[in-house]
mmCIF file with all atom_site columns, C-alpha atoms in Angstrom:
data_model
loop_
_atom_site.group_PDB
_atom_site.id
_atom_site.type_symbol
_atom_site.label_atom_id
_atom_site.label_alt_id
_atom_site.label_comp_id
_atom_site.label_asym_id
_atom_site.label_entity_id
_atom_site.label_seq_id
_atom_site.pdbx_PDB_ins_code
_atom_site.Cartn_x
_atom_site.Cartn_y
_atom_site.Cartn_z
_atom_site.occupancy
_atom_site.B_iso_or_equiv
_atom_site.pdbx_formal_charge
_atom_site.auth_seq_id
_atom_site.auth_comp_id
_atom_site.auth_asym_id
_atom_site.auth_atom_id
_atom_site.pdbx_PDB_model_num
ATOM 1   C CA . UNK A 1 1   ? 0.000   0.000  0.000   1.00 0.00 ? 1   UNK A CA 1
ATOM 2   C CA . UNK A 1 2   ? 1.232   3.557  -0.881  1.00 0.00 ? 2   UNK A CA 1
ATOM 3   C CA . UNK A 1 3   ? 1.631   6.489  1.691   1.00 0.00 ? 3   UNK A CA 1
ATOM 4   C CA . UNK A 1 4   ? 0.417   9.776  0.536   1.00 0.00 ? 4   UNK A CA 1
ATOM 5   C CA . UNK A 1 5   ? 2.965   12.935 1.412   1.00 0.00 ? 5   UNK A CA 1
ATOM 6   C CA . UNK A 1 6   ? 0.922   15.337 4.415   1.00 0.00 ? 6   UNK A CA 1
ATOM 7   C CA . UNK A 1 7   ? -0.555  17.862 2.657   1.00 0.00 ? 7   UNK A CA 1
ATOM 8   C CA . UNK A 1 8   ? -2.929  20.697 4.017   1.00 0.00 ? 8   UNK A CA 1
ATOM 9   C CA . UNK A 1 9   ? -6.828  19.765 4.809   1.00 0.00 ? 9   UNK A CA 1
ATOM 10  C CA . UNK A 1 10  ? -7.818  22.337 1.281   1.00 0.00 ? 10  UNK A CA 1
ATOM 11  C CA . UNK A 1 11  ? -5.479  20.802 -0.813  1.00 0.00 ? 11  UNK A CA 1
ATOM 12  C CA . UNK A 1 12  ? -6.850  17.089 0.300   1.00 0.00 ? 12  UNK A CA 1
ATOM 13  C CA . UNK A 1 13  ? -10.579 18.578 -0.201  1.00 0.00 ? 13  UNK A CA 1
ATOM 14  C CA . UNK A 1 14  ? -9.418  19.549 -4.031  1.00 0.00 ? 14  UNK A CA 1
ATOM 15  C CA . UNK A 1 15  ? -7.846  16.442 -4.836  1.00 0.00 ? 15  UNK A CA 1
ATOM 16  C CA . UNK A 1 16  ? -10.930 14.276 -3.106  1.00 0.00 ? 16  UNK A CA 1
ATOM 17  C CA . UNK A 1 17  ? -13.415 16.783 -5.197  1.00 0.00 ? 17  UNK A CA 1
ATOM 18  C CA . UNK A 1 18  ? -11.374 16.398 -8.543  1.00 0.00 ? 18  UNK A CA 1
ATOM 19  C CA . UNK A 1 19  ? -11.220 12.505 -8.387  1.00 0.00 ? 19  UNK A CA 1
ATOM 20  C CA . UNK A 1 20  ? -15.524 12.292 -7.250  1.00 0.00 ? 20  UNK A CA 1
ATOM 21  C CA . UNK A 1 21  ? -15.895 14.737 -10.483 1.00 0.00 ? 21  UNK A CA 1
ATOM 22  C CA . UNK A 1 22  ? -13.826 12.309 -12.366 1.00 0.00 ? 22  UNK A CA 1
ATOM 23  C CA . UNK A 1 23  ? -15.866 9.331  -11.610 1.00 0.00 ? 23  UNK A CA 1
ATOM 24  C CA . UNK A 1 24  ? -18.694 11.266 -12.849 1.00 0.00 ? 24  UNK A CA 1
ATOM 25  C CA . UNK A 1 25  ? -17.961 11.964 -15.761 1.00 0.00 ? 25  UNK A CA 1
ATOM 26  C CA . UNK A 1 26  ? -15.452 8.646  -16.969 1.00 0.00 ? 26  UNK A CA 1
ATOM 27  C CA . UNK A 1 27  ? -16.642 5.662  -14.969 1.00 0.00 ? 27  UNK A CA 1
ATOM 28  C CA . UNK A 1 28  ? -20.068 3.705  -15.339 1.00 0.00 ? 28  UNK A CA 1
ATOM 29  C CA . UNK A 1 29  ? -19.383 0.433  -14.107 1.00 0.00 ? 29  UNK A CA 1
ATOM 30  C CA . UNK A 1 30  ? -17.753 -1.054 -11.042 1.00 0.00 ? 30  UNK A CA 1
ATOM 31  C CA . UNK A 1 31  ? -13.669 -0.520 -10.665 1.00 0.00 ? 31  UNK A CA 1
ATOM 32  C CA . UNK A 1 32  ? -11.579 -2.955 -8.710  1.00 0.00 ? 32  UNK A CA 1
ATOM 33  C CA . UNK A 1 33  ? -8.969  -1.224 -6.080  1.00 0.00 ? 33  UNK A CA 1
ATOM 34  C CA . UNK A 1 34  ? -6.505  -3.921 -4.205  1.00 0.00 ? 34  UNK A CA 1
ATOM 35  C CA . UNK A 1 35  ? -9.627  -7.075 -4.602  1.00 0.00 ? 35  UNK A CA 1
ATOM 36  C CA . UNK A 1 36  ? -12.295 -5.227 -4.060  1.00 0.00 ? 36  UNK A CA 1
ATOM 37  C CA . UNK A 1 37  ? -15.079 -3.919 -6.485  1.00 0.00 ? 37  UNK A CA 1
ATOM 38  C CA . UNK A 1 38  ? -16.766 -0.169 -6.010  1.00 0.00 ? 38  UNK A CA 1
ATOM 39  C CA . UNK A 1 39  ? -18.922 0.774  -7.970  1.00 0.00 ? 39  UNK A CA 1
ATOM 40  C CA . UNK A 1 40  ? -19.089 4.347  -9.265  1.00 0.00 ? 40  UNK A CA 1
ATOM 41  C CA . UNK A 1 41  ? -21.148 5.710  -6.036  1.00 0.00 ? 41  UNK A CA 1
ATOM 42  C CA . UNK A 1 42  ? -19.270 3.663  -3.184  1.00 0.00 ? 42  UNK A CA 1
ATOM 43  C CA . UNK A 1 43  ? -15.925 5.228  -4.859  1.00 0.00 ? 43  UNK A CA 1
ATOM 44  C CA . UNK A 1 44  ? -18.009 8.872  -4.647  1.00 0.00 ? 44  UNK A CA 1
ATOM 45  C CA . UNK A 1 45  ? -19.468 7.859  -1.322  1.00 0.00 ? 45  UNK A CA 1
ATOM 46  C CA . UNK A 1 46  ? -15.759 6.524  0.243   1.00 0.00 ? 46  UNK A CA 1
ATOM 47  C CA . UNK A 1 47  ? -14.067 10.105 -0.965  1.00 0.00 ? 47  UNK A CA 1
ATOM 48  C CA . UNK A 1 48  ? -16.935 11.972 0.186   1.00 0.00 ? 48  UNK A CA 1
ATOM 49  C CA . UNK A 1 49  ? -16.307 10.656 3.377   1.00 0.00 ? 49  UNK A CA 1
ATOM 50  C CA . UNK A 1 50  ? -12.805 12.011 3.718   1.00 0.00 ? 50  UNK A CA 1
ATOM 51  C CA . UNK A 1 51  ? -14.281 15.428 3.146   1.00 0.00 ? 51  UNK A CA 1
ATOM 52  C CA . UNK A 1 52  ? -16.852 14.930 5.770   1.00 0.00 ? 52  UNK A CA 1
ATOM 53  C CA . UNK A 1 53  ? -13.639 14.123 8.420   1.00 0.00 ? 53  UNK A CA 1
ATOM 54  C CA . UNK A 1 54  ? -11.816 16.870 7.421   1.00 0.00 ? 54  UNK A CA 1
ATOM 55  C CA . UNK A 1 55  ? -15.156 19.714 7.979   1.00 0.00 ? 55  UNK A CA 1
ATOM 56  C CA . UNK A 1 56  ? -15.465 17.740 11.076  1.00 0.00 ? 56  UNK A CA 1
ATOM 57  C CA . UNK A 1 57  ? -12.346 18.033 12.220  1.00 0.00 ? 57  UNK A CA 1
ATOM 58  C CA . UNK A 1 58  ? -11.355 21.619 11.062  1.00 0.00 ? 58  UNK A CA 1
ATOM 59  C CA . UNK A 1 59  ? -14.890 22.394 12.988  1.00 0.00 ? 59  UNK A CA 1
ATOM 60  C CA . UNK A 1 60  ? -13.836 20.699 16.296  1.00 0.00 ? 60  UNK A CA 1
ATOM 61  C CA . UNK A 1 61  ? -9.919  22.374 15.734  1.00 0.00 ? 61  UNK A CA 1
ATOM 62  C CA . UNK A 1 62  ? -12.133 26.153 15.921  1.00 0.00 ? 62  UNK A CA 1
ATOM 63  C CA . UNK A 1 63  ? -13.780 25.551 18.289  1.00 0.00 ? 63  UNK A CA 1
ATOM 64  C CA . UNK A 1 64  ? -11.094 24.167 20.483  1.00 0.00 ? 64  UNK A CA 1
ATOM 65  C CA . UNK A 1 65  ? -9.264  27.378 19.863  1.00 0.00 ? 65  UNK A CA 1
ATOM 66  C CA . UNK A 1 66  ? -12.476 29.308 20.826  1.00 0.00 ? 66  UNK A CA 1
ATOM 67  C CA . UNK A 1 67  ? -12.621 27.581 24.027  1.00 0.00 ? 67  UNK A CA 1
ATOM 68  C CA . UNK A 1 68  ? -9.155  27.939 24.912  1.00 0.00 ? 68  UNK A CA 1
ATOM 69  C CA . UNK A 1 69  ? -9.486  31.831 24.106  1.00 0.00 ? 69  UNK A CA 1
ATOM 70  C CA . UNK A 1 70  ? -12.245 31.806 26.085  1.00 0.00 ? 70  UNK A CA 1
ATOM 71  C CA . UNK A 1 71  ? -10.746 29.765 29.186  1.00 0.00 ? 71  UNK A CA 1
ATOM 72  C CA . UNK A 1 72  ? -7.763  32.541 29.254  1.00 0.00 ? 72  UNK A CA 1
ATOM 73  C CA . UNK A 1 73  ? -10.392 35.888 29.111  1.00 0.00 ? 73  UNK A CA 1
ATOM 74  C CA . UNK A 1 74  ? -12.482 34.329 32.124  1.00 0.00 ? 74  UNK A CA 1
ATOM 75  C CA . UNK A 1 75  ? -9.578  33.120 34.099  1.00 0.00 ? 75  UNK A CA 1
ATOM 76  C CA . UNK A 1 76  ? -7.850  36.601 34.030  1.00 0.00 ? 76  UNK A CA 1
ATOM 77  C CA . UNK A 1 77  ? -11.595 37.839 35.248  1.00 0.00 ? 77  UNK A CA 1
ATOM 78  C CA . UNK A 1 78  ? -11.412 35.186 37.996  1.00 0.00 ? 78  UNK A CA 1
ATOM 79  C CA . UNK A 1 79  ? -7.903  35.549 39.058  1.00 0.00 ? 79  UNK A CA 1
ATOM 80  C CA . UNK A 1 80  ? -8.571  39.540 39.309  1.00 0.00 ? 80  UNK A CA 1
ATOM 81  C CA . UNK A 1 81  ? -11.716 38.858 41.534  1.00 0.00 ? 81  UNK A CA 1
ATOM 82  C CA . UNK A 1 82  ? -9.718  36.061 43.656  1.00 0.00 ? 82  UNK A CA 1
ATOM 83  C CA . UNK A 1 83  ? -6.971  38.767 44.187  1.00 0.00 ? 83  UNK A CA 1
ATOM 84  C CA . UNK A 1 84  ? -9.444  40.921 45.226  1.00 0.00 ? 84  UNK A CA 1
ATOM 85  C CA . UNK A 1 85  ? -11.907 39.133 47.493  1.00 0.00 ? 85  UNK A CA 1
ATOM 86  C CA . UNK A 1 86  ? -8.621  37.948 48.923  1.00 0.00 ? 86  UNK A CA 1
ATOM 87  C CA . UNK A 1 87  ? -7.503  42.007 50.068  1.00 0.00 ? 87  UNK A CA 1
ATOM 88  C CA . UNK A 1 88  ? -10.721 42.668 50.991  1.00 0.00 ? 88  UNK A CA 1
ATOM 89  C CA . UNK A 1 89  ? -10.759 39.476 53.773  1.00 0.00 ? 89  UNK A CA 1
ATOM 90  C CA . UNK A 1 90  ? -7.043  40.903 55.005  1.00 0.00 ? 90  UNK A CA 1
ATOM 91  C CA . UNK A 1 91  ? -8.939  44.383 55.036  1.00 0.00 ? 91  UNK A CA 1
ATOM 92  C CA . UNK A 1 92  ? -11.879 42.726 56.875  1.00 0.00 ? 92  UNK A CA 1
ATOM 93  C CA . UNK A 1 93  ? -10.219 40.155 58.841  1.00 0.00 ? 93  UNK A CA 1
ATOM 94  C CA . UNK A 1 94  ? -6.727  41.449 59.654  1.00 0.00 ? 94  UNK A CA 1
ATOM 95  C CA . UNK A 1 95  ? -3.128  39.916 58.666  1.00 0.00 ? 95  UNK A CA 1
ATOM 96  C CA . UNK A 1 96  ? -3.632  37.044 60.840  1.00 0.00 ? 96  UNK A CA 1
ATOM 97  C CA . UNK A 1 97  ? -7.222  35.485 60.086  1.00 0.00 ? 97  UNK A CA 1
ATOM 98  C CA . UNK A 1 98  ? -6.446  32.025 59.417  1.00 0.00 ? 98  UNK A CA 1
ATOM 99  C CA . UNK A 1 99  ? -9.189  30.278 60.192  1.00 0.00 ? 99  UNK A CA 1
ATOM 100 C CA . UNK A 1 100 ? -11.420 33.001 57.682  1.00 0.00 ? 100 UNK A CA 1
ATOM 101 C CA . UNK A 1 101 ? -8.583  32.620 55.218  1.00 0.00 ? 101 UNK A CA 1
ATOM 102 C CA . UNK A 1 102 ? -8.470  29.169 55.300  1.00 0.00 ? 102 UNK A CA 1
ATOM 103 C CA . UNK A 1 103 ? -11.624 28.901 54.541  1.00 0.00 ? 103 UNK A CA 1
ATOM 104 C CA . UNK A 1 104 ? -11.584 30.551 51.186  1.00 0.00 ? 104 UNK A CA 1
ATOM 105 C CA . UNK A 1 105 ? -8.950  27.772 50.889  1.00 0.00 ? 105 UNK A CA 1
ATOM 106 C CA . UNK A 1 106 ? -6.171  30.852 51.203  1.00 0.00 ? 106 UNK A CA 1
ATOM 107 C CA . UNK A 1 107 ? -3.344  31.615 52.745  1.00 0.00 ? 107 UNK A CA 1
ATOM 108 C CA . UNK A 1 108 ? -2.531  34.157 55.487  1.00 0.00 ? 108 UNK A CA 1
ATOM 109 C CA . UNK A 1 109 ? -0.138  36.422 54.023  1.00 0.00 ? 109 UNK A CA 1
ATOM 110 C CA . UNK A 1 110 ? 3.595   36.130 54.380  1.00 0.00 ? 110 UNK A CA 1
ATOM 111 C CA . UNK A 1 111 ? 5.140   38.174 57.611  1.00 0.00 ? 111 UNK A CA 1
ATOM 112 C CA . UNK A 1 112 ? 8.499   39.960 56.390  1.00 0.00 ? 112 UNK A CA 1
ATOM 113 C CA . UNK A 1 113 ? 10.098  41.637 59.165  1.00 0.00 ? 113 UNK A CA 1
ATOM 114 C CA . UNK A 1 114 ? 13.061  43.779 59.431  1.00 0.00 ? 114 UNK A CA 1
ATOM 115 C CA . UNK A 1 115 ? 16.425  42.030 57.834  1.00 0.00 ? 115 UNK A CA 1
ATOM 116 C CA . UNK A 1 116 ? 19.766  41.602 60.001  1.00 0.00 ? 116 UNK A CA 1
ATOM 117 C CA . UNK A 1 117 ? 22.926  42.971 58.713  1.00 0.00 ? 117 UNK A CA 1
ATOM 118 C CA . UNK A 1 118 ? 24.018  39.262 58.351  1.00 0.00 ? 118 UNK A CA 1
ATOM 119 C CA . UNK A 1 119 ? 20.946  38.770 56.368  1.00 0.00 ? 119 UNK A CA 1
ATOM 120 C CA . UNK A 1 120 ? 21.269  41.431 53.886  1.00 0.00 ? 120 UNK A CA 1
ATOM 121 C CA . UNK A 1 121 ? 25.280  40.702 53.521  1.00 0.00 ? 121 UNK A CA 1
ATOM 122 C CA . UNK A 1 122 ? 24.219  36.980 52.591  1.00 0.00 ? 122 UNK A CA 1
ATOM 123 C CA . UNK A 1 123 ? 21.797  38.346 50.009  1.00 0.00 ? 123 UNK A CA 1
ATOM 124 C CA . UNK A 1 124 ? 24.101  40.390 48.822  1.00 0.00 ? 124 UNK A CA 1
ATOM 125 C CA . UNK A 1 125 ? 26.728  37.815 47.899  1.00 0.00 ? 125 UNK A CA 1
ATOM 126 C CA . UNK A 1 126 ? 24.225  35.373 46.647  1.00 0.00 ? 126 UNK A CA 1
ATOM 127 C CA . UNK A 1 127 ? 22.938  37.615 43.953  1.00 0.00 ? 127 UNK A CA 1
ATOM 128 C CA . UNK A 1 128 ? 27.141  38.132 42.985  1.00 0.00 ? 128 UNK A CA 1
ATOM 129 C CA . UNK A 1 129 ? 27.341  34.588 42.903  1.00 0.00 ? 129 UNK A CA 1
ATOM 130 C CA . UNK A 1 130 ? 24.758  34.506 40.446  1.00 0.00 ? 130 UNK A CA 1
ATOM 131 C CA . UNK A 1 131 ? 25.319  36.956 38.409  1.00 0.00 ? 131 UNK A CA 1
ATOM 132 C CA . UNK A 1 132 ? 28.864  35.340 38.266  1.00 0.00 ? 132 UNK A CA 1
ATOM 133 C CA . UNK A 1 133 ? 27.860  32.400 37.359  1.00 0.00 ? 133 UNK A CA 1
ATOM 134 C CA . UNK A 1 134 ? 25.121  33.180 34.581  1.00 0.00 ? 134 UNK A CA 1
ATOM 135 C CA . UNK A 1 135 ? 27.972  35.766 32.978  1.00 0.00 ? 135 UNK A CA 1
ATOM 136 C CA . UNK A 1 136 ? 25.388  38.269 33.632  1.00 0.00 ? 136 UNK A CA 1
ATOM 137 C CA . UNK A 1 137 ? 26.273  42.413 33.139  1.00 0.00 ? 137 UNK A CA 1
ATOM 138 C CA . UNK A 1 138 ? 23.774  45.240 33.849  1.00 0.00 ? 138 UNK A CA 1
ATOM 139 C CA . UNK A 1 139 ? 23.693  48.542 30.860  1.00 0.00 ? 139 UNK A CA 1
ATOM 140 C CA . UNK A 1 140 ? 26.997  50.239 32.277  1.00 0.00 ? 140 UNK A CA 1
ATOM 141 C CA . UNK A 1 141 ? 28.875  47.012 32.448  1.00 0.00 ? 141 UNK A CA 1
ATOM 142 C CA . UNK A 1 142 ? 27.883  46.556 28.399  1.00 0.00 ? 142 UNK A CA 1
ATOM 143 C CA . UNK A 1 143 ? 28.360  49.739 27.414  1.00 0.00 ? 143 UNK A CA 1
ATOM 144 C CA . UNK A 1 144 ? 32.141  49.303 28.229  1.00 0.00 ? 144 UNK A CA 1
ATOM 145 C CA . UNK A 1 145 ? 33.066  45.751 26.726  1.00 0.00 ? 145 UNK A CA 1
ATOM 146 C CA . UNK A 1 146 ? 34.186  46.681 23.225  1.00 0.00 ? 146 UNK A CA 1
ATOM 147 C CA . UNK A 1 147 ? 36.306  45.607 20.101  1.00 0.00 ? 147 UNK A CA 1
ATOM 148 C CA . UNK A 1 148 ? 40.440  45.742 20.363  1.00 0.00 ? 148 UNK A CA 1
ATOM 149 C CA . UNK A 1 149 ? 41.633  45.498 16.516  1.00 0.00 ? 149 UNK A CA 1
ATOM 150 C CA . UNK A 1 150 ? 45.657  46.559 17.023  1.00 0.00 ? 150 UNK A CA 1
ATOM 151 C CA . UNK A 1 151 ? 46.058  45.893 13.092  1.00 0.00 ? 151 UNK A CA 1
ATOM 152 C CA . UNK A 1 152 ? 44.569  45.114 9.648   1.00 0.00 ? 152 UNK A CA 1
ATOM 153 C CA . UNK A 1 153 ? 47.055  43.860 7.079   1.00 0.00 ? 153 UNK A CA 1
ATOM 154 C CA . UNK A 1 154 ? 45.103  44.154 3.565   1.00 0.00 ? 154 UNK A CA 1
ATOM 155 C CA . UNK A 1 155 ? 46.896  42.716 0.588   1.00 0.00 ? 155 UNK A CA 1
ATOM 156 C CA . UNK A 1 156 ? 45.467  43.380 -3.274  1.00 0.00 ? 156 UNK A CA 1
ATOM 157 C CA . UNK A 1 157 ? 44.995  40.389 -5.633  1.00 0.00 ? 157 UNK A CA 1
ATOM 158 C CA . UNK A 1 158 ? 46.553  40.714 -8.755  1.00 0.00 ? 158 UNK A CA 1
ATOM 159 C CA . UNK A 1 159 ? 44.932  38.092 -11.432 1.00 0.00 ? 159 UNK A CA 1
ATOM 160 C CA . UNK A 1 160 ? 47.363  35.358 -12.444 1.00 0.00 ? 160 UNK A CA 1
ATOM 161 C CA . UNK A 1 161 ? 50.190  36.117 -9.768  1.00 0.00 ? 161 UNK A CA 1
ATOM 162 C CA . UNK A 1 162 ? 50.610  33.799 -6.860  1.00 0.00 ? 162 UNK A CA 1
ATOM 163 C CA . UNK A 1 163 ? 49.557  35.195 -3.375  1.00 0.00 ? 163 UNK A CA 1
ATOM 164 C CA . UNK A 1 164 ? 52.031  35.474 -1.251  1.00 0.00 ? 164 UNK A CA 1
ATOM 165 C CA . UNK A 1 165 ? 51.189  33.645 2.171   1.00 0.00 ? 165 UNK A CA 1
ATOM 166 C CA . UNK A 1 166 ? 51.468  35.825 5.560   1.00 0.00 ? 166 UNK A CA 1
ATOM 167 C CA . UNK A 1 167 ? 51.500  34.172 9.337   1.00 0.00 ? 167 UNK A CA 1
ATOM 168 C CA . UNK A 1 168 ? 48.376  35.667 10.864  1.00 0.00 ? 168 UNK A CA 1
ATOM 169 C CA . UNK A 1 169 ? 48.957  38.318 13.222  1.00 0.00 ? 169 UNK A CA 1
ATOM 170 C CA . UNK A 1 170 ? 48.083  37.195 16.792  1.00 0.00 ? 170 UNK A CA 1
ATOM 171 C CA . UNK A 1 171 ? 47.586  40.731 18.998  1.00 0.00 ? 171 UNK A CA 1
ATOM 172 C CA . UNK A 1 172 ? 48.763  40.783 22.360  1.00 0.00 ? 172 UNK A CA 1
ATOM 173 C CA . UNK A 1 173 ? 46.252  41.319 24.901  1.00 0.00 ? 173 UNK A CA 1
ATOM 174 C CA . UNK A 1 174 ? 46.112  44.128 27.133  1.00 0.00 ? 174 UNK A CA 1
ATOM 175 C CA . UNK A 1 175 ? 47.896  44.232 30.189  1.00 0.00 ? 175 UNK A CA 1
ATOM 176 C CA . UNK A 1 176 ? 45.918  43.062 32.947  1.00 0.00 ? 176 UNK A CA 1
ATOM 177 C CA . UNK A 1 177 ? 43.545  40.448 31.670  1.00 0.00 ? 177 UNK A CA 1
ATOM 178 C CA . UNK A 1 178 ? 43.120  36.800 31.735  1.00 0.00 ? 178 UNK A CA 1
ATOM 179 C CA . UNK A 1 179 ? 43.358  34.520 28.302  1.00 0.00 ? 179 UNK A CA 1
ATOM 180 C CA . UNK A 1 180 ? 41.152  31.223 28.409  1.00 0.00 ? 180 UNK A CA 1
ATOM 181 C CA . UNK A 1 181 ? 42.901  28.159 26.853  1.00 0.00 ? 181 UNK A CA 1
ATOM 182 C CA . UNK A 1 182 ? 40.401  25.805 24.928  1.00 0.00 ? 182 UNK A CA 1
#
């Protein structure tokens, strides 16, 4: 049995249209396909079919997308409301209402006090580390990594004579920084 290449749902439509208007108009008696006999209106009826899927399924692939559109627009109305109702029980209830909170299966809000000295310092480092690690730079630190070209050696081409061949020229790097060996 033959595979067909994918093509797009229209162009399938077209090509199932084209072969039903073909049987119309060139066969009149049954046709044989891998032992089995169709006549001219099972062949119709079997490509007719394959339309019908494809509507079907185009119809169901809309309105899929509809309800996924339409998921996201009431969700962000719900979540907005949630946030909400959830201020106005602190408002109501005060910072530490568990039992109301937990009710509207919530939590009590987070207590941040005050950090230590040790605290911040810690923070402090960790977010170096980080940044360290990811290779991370803020604007300012950008702005100053730039191109070092010390020279450009440019030789013309002259048609028929050989080319001379030239070392590259390897610049020194500035005093002061580190070279990574592959």
């Amino acid at each position: 049995m033959s595979t067909t290449k994918s093509t797009s749902h229209a162009t399938l439509k077209n090509r199932d249209t084209s072969v039903m208007k073909g049987i119309d108009k060139h066969m009149t008696s049954s046709f044989t396909i891998a032992g089995t006999p169709y006549t001219p209106a099972e062949l119709k009826a079997l490509f007719q079919s394959h339309i019908t899927a494809i509507e079907a399924s185009d119809a169901l692939r809309k309105s899929l997308a509809d309800s996924v559109q339409n998921v996201k627009a009431v969700g962000a109305t719900v979540n907005e409301a949630y946030l909400l109702l959830r201020g106005g029980l602190i408002t109501q209830y005060g910072r530490k209402a568990n039992a109301v909170l937990n009710d509207f299966g919530m939590e009590i809000p987070k207590v941040t006090g005050p950090q230590t000295v040790e605290a911040k310092a810690l923070a402090k480092a960790k977010r170096a580390a980080t940044r360290a690690a990811r290779h991370t730079m803020g604007s300012v630190q950008k702005k100053a990594v730039t191109g070092n070209v010390i020279a450009v050696t440019t030789t013309p081409v002259i048609e028929g004579a050989p080319v001379p061949s030239t070392a590259p020229v390897t610049p020194e790097p500035p005093a002061g920084t580190r070279t990574q060996v592959g």
